[in-house]
mmCIF file of C-alpha atoms in Angstrom:
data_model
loop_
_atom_site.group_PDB
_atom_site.id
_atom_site.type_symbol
_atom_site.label_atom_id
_atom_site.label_comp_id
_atom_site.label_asym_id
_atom_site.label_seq_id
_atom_site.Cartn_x
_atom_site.Cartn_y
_atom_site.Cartn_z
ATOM 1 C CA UNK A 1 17.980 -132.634 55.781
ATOM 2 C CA UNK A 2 14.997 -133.238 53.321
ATOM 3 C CA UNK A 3 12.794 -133.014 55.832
ATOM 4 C CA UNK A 4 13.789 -130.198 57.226
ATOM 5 C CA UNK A 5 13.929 -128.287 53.508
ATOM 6 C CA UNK A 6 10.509 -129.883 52.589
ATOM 7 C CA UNK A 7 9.374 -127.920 55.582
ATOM 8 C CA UNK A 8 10.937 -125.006 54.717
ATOM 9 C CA UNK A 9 9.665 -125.190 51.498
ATOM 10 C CA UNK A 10 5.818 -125.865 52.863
ATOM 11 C CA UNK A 11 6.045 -122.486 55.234
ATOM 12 C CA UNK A 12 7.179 -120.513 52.831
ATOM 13 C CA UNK A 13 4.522 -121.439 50.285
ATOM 14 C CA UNK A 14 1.842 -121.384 52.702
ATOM 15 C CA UNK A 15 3.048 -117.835 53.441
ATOM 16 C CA UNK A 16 2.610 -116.497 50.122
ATOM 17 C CA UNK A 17 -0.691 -117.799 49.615
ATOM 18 C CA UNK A 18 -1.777 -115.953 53.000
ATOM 19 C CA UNK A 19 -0.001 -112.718 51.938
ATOM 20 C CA UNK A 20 -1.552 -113.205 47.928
ATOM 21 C CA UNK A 21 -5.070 -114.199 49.554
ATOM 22 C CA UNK A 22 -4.222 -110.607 51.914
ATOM 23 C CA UNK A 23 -4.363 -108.343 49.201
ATOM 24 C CA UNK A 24 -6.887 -106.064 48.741
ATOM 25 C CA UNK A 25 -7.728 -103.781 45.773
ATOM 26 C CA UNK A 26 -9.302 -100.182 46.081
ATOM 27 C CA UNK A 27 -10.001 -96.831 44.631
ATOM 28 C CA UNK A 28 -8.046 -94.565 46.906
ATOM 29 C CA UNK A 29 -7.866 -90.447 47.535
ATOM 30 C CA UNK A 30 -6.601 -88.835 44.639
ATOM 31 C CA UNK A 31 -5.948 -85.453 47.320
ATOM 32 C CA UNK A 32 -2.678 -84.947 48.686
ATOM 33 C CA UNK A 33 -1.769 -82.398 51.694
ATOM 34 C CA UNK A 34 1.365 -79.831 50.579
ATOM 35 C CA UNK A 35 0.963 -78.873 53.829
ATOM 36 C CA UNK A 36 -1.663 -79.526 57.081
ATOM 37 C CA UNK A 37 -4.252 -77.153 55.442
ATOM 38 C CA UNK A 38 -3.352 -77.410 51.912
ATOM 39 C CA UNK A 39 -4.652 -80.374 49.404
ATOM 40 C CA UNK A 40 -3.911 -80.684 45.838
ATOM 41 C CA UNK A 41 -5.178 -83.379 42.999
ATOM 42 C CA UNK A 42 -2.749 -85.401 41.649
ATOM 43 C CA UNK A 43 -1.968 -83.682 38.324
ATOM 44 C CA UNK A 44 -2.658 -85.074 34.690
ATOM 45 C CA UNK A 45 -0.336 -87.578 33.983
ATOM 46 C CA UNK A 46 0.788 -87.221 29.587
ATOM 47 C CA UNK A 47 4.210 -88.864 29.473
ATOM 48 C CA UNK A 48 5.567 -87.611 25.784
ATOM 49 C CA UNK A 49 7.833 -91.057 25.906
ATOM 50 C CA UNK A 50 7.824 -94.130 27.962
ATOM 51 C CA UNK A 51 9.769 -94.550 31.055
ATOM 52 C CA UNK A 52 10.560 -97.692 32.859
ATOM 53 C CA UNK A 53 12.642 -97.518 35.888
ATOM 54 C CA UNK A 54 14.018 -99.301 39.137
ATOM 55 C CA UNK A 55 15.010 -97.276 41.886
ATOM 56 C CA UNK A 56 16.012 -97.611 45.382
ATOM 57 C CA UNK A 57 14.886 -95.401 47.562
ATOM 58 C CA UNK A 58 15.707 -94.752 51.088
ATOM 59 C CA UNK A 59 12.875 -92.901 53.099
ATOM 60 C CA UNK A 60 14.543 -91.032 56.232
ATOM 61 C CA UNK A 61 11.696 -89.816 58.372
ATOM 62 C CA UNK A 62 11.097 -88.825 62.270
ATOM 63 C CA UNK A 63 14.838 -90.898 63.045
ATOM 64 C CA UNK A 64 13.779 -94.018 60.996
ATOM 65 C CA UNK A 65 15.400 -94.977 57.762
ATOM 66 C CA UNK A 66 13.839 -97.650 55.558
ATOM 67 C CA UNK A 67 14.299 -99.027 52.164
ATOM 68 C CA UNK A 68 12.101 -100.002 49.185
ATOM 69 C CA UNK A 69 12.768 -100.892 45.437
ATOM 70 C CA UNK A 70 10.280 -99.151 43.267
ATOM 71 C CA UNK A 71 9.273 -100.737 39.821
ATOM 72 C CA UNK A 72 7.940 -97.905 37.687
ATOM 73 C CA UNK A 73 6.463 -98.175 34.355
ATOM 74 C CA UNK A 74 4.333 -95.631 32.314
ATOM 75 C CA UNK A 75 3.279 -94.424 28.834
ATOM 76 C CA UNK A 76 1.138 -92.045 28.020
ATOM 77 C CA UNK A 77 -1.369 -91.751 30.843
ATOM 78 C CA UNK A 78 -0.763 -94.569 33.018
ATOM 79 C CA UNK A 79 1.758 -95.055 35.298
ATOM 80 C CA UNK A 80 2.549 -97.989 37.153
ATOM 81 C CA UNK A 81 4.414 -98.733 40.417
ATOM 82 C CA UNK A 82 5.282 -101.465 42.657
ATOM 83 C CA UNK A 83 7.121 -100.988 45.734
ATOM 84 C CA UNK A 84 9.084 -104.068 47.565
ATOM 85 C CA UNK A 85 10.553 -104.818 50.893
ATOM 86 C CA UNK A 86 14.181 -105.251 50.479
ATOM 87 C CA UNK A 87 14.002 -108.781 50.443
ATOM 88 C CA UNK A 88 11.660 -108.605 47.212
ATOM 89 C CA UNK A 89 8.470 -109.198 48.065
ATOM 90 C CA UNK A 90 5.522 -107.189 46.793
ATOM 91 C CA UNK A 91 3.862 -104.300 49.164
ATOM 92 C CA UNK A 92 1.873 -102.478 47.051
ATOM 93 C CA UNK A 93 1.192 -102.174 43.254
ATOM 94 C CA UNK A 94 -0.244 -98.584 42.406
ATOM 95 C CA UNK A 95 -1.902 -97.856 39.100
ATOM 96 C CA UNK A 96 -2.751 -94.587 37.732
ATOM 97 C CA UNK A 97 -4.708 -94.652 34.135
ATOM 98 C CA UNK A 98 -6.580 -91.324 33.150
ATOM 99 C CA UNK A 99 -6.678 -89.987 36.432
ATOM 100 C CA UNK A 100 -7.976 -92.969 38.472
ATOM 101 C CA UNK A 101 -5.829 -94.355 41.072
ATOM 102 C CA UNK A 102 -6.404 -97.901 42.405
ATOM 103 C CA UNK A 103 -4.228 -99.814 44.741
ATOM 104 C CA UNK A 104 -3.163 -103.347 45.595
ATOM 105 C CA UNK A 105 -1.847 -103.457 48.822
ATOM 106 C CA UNK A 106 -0.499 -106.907 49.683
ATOM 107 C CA UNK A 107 1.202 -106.445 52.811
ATOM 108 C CA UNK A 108 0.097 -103.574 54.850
ATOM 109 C CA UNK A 109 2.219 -101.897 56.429
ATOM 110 C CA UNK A 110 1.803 -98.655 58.935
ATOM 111 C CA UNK A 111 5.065 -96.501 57.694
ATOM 112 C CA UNK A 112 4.509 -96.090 53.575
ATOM 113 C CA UNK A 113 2.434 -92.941 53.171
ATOM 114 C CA UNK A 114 -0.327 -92.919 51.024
ATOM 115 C CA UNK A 115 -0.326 -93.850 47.647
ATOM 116 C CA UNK A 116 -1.558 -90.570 46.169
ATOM 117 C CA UNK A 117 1.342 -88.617 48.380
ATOM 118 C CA UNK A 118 4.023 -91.335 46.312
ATOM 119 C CA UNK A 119 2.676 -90.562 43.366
ATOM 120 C CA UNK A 120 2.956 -86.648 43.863
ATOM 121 C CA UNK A 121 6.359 -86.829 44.494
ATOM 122 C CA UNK A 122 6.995 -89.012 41.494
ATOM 123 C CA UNK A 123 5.072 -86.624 39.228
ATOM 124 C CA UNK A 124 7.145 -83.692 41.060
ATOM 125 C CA UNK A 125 10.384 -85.315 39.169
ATOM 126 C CA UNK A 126 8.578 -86.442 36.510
ATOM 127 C CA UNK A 127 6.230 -84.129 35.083
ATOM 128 C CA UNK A 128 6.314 -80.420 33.142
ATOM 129 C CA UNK A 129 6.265 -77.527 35.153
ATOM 130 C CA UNK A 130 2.732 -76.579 33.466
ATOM 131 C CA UNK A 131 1.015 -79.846 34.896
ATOM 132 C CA UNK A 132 2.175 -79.385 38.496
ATOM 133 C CA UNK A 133 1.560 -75.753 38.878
ATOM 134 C CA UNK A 134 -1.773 -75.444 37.714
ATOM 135 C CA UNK A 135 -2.507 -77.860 40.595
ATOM 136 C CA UNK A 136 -0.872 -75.474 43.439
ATOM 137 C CA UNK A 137 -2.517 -74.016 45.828
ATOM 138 C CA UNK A 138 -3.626 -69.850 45.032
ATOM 139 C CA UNK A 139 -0.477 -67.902 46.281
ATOM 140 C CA UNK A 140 2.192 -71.320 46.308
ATOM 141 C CA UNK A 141 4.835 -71.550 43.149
ATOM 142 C CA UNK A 142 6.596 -73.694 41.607
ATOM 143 C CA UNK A 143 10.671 -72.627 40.507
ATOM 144 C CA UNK A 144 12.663 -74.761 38.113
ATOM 145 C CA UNK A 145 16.553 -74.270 38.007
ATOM 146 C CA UNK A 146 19.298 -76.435 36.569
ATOM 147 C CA UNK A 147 19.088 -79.212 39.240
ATOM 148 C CA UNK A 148 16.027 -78.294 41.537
ATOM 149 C CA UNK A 149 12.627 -77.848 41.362
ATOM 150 C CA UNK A 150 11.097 -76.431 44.345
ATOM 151 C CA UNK A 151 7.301 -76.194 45.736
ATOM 152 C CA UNK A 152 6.919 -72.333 47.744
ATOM 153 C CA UNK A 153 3.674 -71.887 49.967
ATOM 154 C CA UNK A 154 2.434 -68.481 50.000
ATOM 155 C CA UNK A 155 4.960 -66.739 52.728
ATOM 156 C CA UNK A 156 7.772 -68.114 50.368
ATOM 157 C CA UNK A 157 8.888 -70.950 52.434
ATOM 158 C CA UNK A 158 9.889 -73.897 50.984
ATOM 159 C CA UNK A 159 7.558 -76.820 51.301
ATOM 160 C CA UNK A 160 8.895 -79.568 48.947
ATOM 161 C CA UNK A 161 11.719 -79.740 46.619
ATOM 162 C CA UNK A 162 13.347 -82.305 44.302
ATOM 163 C CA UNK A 163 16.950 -82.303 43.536
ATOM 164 C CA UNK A 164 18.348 -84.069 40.490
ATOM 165 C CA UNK A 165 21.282 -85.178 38.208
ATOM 166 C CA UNK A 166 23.074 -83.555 35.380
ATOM 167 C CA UNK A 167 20.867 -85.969 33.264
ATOM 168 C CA UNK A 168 17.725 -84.798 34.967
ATOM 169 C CA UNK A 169 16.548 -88.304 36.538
ATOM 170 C CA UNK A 170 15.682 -86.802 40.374
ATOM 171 C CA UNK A 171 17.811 -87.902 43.262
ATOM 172 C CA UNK A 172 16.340 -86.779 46.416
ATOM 173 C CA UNK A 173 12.553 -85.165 47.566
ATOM 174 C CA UNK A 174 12.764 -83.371 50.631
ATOM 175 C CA UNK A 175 9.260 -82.538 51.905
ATOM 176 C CA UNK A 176 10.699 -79.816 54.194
ATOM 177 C CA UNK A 177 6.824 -79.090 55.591
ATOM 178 C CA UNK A 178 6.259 -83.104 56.610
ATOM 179 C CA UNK A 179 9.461 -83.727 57.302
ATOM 180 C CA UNK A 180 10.899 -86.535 55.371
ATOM 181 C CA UNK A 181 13.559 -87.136 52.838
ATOM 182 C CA UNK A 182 13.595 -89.620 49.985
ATOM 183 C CA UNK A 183 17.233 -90.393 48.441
ATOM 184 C CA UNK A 184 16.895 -91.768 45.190
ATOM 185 C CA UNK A 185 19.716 -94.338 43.719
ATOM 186 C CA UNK A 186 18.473 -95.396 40.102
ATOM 187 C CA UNK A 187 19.017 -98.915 39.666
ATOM 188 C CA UNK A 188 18.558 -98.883 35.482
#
């Protein structure tokens, strides 16, 4: 039985030194599509007070459904965000200081969308009207009521829209133009 857990225990080391010596760091696209034929920068970040949250989120798109746990941390004008598998290891650690975004992505993996496309959606449920709309598109709008905020392209349609609580932490993005829905359970 020692033998057997000493093993164990040797595999699983020599695992996480392959996926730690695996990780690669890089300054990524700070453009993200609204739609096909629409980009946007991500927005300036100015967070009036600290936030630190875990959150579950479950990603529903074209008939899969995943998981991740997302560590998020930010003051000021850095944000921070790590994303896990659901058995807790590490995928990708995003940072995003005075509008440069650098990744760490220690297990890759084909599904996640980019990193910049994350972050929008985070800043979506985050930010102040003011700092996502004067990154729109000419012609789209953004509309805030009391528990939705909601991204129109020029025709009016819908493209993206976050729903939240009664305590304003979001709960959902639907990105009705891509396709894919993000539930949010806040783990805090």
């Amino acid at each position: 039985m020692r033998k057997l857990t000493a093993i164990i225990c040797a595999v699983t080391c020599a695992a996480t030194l392959a996926l730690v010596g695996c990780a690669t760091t890089q300054q990524v696209s700070q453009q993200v599509h609204l739609t096909p034929s629409h980009t946007v920068p991500l927005p300036k970040l100015r967070l009036d007070q600290p936030i630190s949250r875990e959150q579950l989120l479950t990603i529903k798109y074209q008939g899969r459904e995943d998981q991740v746990l997302v560590l998020l941390e930010g003051q000021d004008q850095e944000l921070k965000l790590s994303v896990l598998n659901p058995l807790g290891i590490r995928v990708v650690d995003a940072s995003y200081d005075a509008g440069q975004l650098s990744v760490t992505t220690h297990i890759q993996i084909e599904q996640l969308p980019p990193a910049a496309q994350v972050l929008f959606d985070i800043f979506l449920g985050i930010l102040p009207h003011d700092n996502i709309a004067a990154v729109l598109p000419e012609g789209f709008t953004l509309q805030d009521e009391a528990r939705t905020r909601t991204i129109y392209d020029e025709r009016g349609q819908v493209v993206e829209q976050v729903t939240f609580d009664p305590n304003h932490n979001a709960t959902g993005i639907h990105h009705q133009v891509f396709g894919y829905i993000i539930e949010i359970n806040d783990l805090n």
